[in-house]
Amino acid sequence: MVTVRAPATSANLGSGFDVFGVALDRPADVVHVERADRTTIEVTGVGSQYIPTDPDRNVVGAVAEALDAPAHIRIDKGVRPSSGLGSSAASSAAAALALNELYDRGLSREELVPVAAEGEAVVSGEAHADNVAPALLGGFTVATGEGVTTVDADIPLVACLPEIAVSTRDARRVVPDTANMEDIVHTVGRAATLSVGMCRRDPALVGAGMDDRIVTPARAELITGYADVRSAALAAGADGVTVSGAGPSVLAVCGERERTRVAAAMVEAFDEADVAARAYKTRVGSGAEVF
Ligand code: HSE
């Protein structure tokens, strides 16, 4: 048997839609795999009742198929589904690494990124790699059609998860088809600022670089209380706030000393909007680990 822990992730970071991602040091999924004649799936943990065990409808079934690696796969969910924290990517990345090891396929983590992205296609209809790349490689990742670049960043974060569900498919439907040049120039500038901030391990630059005028405003509409949660986090000392992945989680970047205050302010602001929420005080972390 092989066991792998793969972390939650936060994609987009505002200005890097479908390109940027970070691994979070918590929460995480744990996946156990054993050789079998055909793939079977068992799911326990947070939100397991919403996850199909049919291999044709579960992300890890697609990964097992892509690696030609039938197995009994047990997923212990630590990352809630439909949270915006890369729940499906954590399972896909863990399964890809575990099955690669179990069947001695010899693929590198970089080579496993497109394999794990096959799992993403099952849930969102598109094999985007911005969550699976950090789940496998750790750090801050820039995923393009040509491959993945990584930066070993160390930045404090708060990921605030409200008790509402937003499906990735629905959140992709509200993404505008076009953007005007002024907004594109603004977003490119912010994305470049964010990348420099990650390289310099500078929360203020990362926060400034999260601002996006194209995708985030449309998605914010799907999250009850988003504007107030964002304002509360900024007032509590956050350097930047955005929607985490497809939402509904809200991600804040801040200095180490502000993290507890920012987390409390975000939970309180959701509470004032009648939405229960929990905050993970986290940071940019490492990729999946084999036990
Ligand atoms: N980049 C993706 C999105 C991440 O925002 O739709 C969610 O899977």
XYZ file of C-alpha atoms and ligand atoms in Angstrom:
299
model
C 0.000 0.000 0.000
C 1.153 3.568 -0.677
C -0.128 6.581 1.273
C 0.200 10.195 0.108
C -0.831 13.478 1.756
C -1.596 16.305 -0.694
C -2.325 19.864 0.445
C -5.180 22.239 -0.189
C -4.305 24.924 -2.720
C -5.514 28.352 -3.711
C -5.648 29.131 -7.425
C -5.783 32.401 -9.390
C -4.679 34.738 -6.528
C -6.827 37.371 -8.241
C -4.665 38.514 -11.130
C -3.499 35.054 -12.303
C -6.741 33.421 -13.452
C -6.118 29.773 -14.448
C -2.338 30.354 -14.121
C -1.255 31.133 -10.529
C -1.550 28.790 -7.574
C -0.114 28.228 -4.108
C 0.089 25.159 -1.894
C -1.330 25.779 1.594
C 0.246 24.090 4.592
C -3.239 23.056 5.792
C -5.793 21.459 5.339
C -4.937 18.327 3.250
C -6.310 15.081 1.794
C -4.729 11.692 2.486
C -5.021 8.977 -0.174
C -4.158 5.275 0.254
C -3.803 2.997 -2.801
C -3.514 -0.797 -3.108
C -3.130 -2.793 -6.328
C -6.372 -4.348 -7.635
C -7.746 -5.803 -10.890
C -10.155 -2.907 -11.298
C -10.448 0.502 -9.676
C -12.742 0.899 -6.673
C -13.044 4.030 -4.533
C -13.910 4.642 -0.891
C -14.261 8.173 0.529
C -14.268 9.279 4.179
C -13.848 12.642 5.918
C -15.131 16.172 5.302
C -17.957 16.305 2.742
C -17.452 12.655 1.743
C -21.223 12.220 1.390
C -21.150 14.533 -1.662
C -18.366 12.711 -3.493
C -19.232 9.968 -5.995
C -17.424 6.629 -5.597
C -18.059 5.581 -9.219
C -14.585 5.665 -10.874
C -16.112 7.263 -13.992
C -17.351 10.210 -11.912
C -14.560 10.599 -9.350
C -11.383 12.563 -10.080
C -9.114 9.741 -8.909
C -10.821 7.315 -11.314
C -9.648 9.507 -14.209
C -6.118 9.560 -12.778
C -6.025 5.742 -12.381
C -7.239 5.409 -15.958
C -4.616 7.856 -17.285
C -1.818 5.928 -15.535
C -3.304 2.517 -16.438
C -3.033 1.746 -12.720
C -6.143 -0.018 -11.354
C -6.322 0.123 -7.566
C -8.481 0.223 -4.493
C -8.260 3.924 -3.628
C -9.250 5.227 -0.193
C -9.559 9.002 0.091
C -9.651 10.638 3.502
C -10.914 14.152 2.770
C -9.510 17.016 4.814
C -10.315 19.615 2.135
C -14.060 20.279 1.836
C -15.495 19.809 -1.682
C -16.711 22.978 -3.481
C -14.663 25.144 -1.128
C -12.336 26.951 -3.550
C -9.414 25.304 -1.784
C -8.523 22.774 -4.468
C -10.401 19.833 -2.964
C -10.517 17.788 -6.164
C -6.919 18.739 -6.985
C -5.698 17.487 -3.592
C -7.288 14.072 -4.262
C -6.082 13.998 -7.897
C -2.520 14.982 -7.010
C -2.322 12.516 -4.125
C -3.705 9.698 -6.290
C -1.322 10.503 -9.163
C 1.735 10.453 -6.911
C 0.571 7.338 -5.029
C -0.285 5.316 -8.163
C 2.955 6.382 -9.861
C 4.787 4.947 -6.842
C 2.575 1.838 -6.499
C 3.070 0.827 -10.147
C 6.617 2.158 -10.373
C 5.727 4.293 -13.414
C 8.776 6.522 -12.934
C 7.094 9.831 -13.837
C 8.475 13.019 -12.289
C 6.190 15.341 -10.328
C 6.231 17.757 -13.284
C 5.146 14.915 -15.576
C 2.345 14.028 -13.151
C 0.816 17.541 -13.392
C -1.081 16.866 -16.685
C -2.071 13.414 -15.387
C -3.595 14.884 -12.222
C -5.219 17.624 -14.325
C -7.272 14.883 -16.038
C -9.065 14.604 -12.698
C -9.890 18.336 -12.810
C -11.611 17.818 -16.162
C -14.057 15.447 -14.436
C -15.283 18.180 -12.063
C -14.980 21.398 -14.043
C -15.026 20.236 -17.656
C -11.503 21.629 -18.258
C -8.106 20.120 -17.414
C -6.650 23.309 -15.868
C -3.494 22.730 -13.824
C -3.424 25.745 -11.501
C -4.492 23.692 -8.454
C -2.821 20.349 -9.207
C 0.553 22.007 -9.943
C 1.008 23.475 -6.425
C -0.566 20.358 -4.844
C 2.206 18.270 -6.447
C 5.120 20.707 -6.502
C 4.472 23.006 -3.527
C 5.192 26.741 -3.263
C 3.885 29.356 -5.705
C 3.327 27.960 -9.194
C 2.793 29.528 -12.591
C 1.054 26.962 -14.826
C 0.895 27.686 -18.556
C 0.199 25.480 -21.573
C 3.971 24.971 -21.868
C 4.633 23.765 -18.307
C 4.969 24.933 -14.720
C 7.408 27.355 -13.054
C 7.705 27.215 -9.266
C 8.914 29.603 -6.574
C 9.615 28.361 -3.060
C 7.742 31.263 -1.438
C 7.013 31.603 2.276
C 4.061 33.944 2.787
C 1.483 33.981 5.649
C -2.129 33.539 4.504
C -5.644 33.226 5.853
C -8.137 31.065 3.947
C -11.653 31.737 5.219
C -14.192 29.071 4.260
C -17.893 29.990 4.567
C -20.593 27.342 4.833
C -21.892 27.933 1.346
C -21.081 25.904 -1.746
C -20.073 27.307 -5.138
C -19.455 24.765 -7.886
C -16.479 25.336 -10.162
C -18.719 24.830 -13.195
C -21.083 27.630 -12.025
C -18.176 29.943 -11.168
C -16.684 29.406 -14.621
C -19.986 30.323 -16.272
C -19.807 33.888 -14.866
C -16.276 34.547 -16.186
C -16.586 37.252 -18.893
C -15.813 36.211 -22.481
C -13.964 39.451 -23.228
C -12.148 42.261 -21.379
C -11.182 45.800 -22.324
C -7.556 46.769 -22.865
C -7.397 49.029 -19.810
C -8.449 46.170 -17.504
C -6.055 43.758 -19.209
C -3.122 46.158 -18.736
C -4.114 46.650 -15.080
C -4.292 42.894 -14.451
C -0.977 42.138 -16.202
C 0.713 44.773 -14.029
C -0.760 43.251 -10.874
C 0.189 39.723 -11.898
C 3.784 40.812 -12.486
C 3.822 42.589 -9.097
C 2.504 39.464 -7.383
C 5.201 37.276 -8.985
C 7.948 39.644 -7.824
C 6.380 39.625 -4.346
C 6.503 35.829 -4.212
C 10.175 35.813 -5.269
C 10.985 38.417 -2.603
C 8.745 36.746 0.024
C 7.068 40.111 0.479
C 3.380 39.952 1.610
C 2.786 43.640 0.776
C 3.765 43.155 -2.889
C 1.820 39.886 -3.129
C -1.243 41.606 -1.666
C -0.971 44.568 -4.036
C -0.648 42.121 -6.928
C -3.898 40.286 -6.133
C -6.135 43.048 -7.453
C -8.027 41.949 -10.554
C -10.772 43.792 -12.436
C -11.752 41.050 -14.863
C -12.747 37.751 -13.199
C -12.946 38.433 -9.452
C -15.756 41.065 -9.517
C -18.076 38.625 -11.340
C -17.289 35.796 -8.945
C -17.588 37.948 -5.820
C -21.313 38.217 -6.597
C -21.660 34.469 -5.873
C -20.286 34.828 -2.315
C -22.687 36.244 0.290
C -20.882 38.905 2.337
C -17.735 39.018 0.144
C -17.391 42.827 0.021
C -17.727 43.154 3.806
C -15.334 40.257 4.490
C -12.776 41.839 2.171
C -13.101 45.259 3.840
C -12.881 43.697 7.320
C -9.707 41.792 6.431
C -8.063 44.913 4.966
C -9.055 46.963 8.035
C -7.502 44.255 10.251
C -4.184 44.612 8.430
C -4.353 42.283 5.414
C -2.171 43.332 2.457
C -4.562 41.883 -0.118
C -7.769 39.872 -0.350
C -9.335 37.889 -3.180
C -11.577 34.949 -4.018
C -9.749 31.658 -3.515
C -10.027 29.583 -6.696
C -13.622 29.428 -7.853
C -14.822 30.383 -4.316
C -16.515 30.530 -1.903
C -13.348 30.669 0.246
C -11.770 34.097 0.574
C -7.975 34.325 0.694
C -6.071 37.059 2.528
C -2.326 37.667 2.509
C -0.804 39.431 5.514
C 2.216 39.704 7.746
C 2.840 37.060 10.400
C 1.748 39.332 13.241
C -1.572 40.323 11.622
C -2.713 36.786 10.781
C -4.781 36.032 13.906
C -6.510 39.428 13.764
C -7.268 39.084 10.045
C -8.684 35.574 10.533
C -11.001 36.717 13.347
C -12.187 39.767 11.356
C -13.089 37.613 8.334
C -15.076 35.076 10.371
C -16.886 37.895 12.171
C -17.777 39.655 8.903
C -19.226 36.439 7.457
C -21.134 35.971 10.709
C -22.632 39.458 10.329
C -23.839 38.384 6.888
C -25.485 35.338 8.555
C -22.961 32.928 7.094
C -21.041 30.556 9.390
C -17.356 30.357 8.451
C -14.038 28.983 9.647
C -10.625 30.442 8.992
C -7.449 28.463 8.342
C -4.393 30.374 9.521
C -1.993 28.993 6.970
C 0.974 29.873 4.722
C 2.471 28.865 1.394
C 3.523 25.273 1.984
C 5.094 22.229 0.380
C 3.674 19.787 -2.152
C 2.358 16.243 -1.748
C 4.314 13.870 0.505
C 4.629 10.088 0.242
C 4.545 8.341 3.626
N -8.661 28.408 -12.053
C -9.816 27.636 -11.678
C -11.014 28.575 -11.639
C -9.593 27.061 -10.324
O -10.871 29.639 -11.052
O -12.045 28.246 -12.196
C -10.753 26.272 -9.813
O -10.637 24.930 -10.135
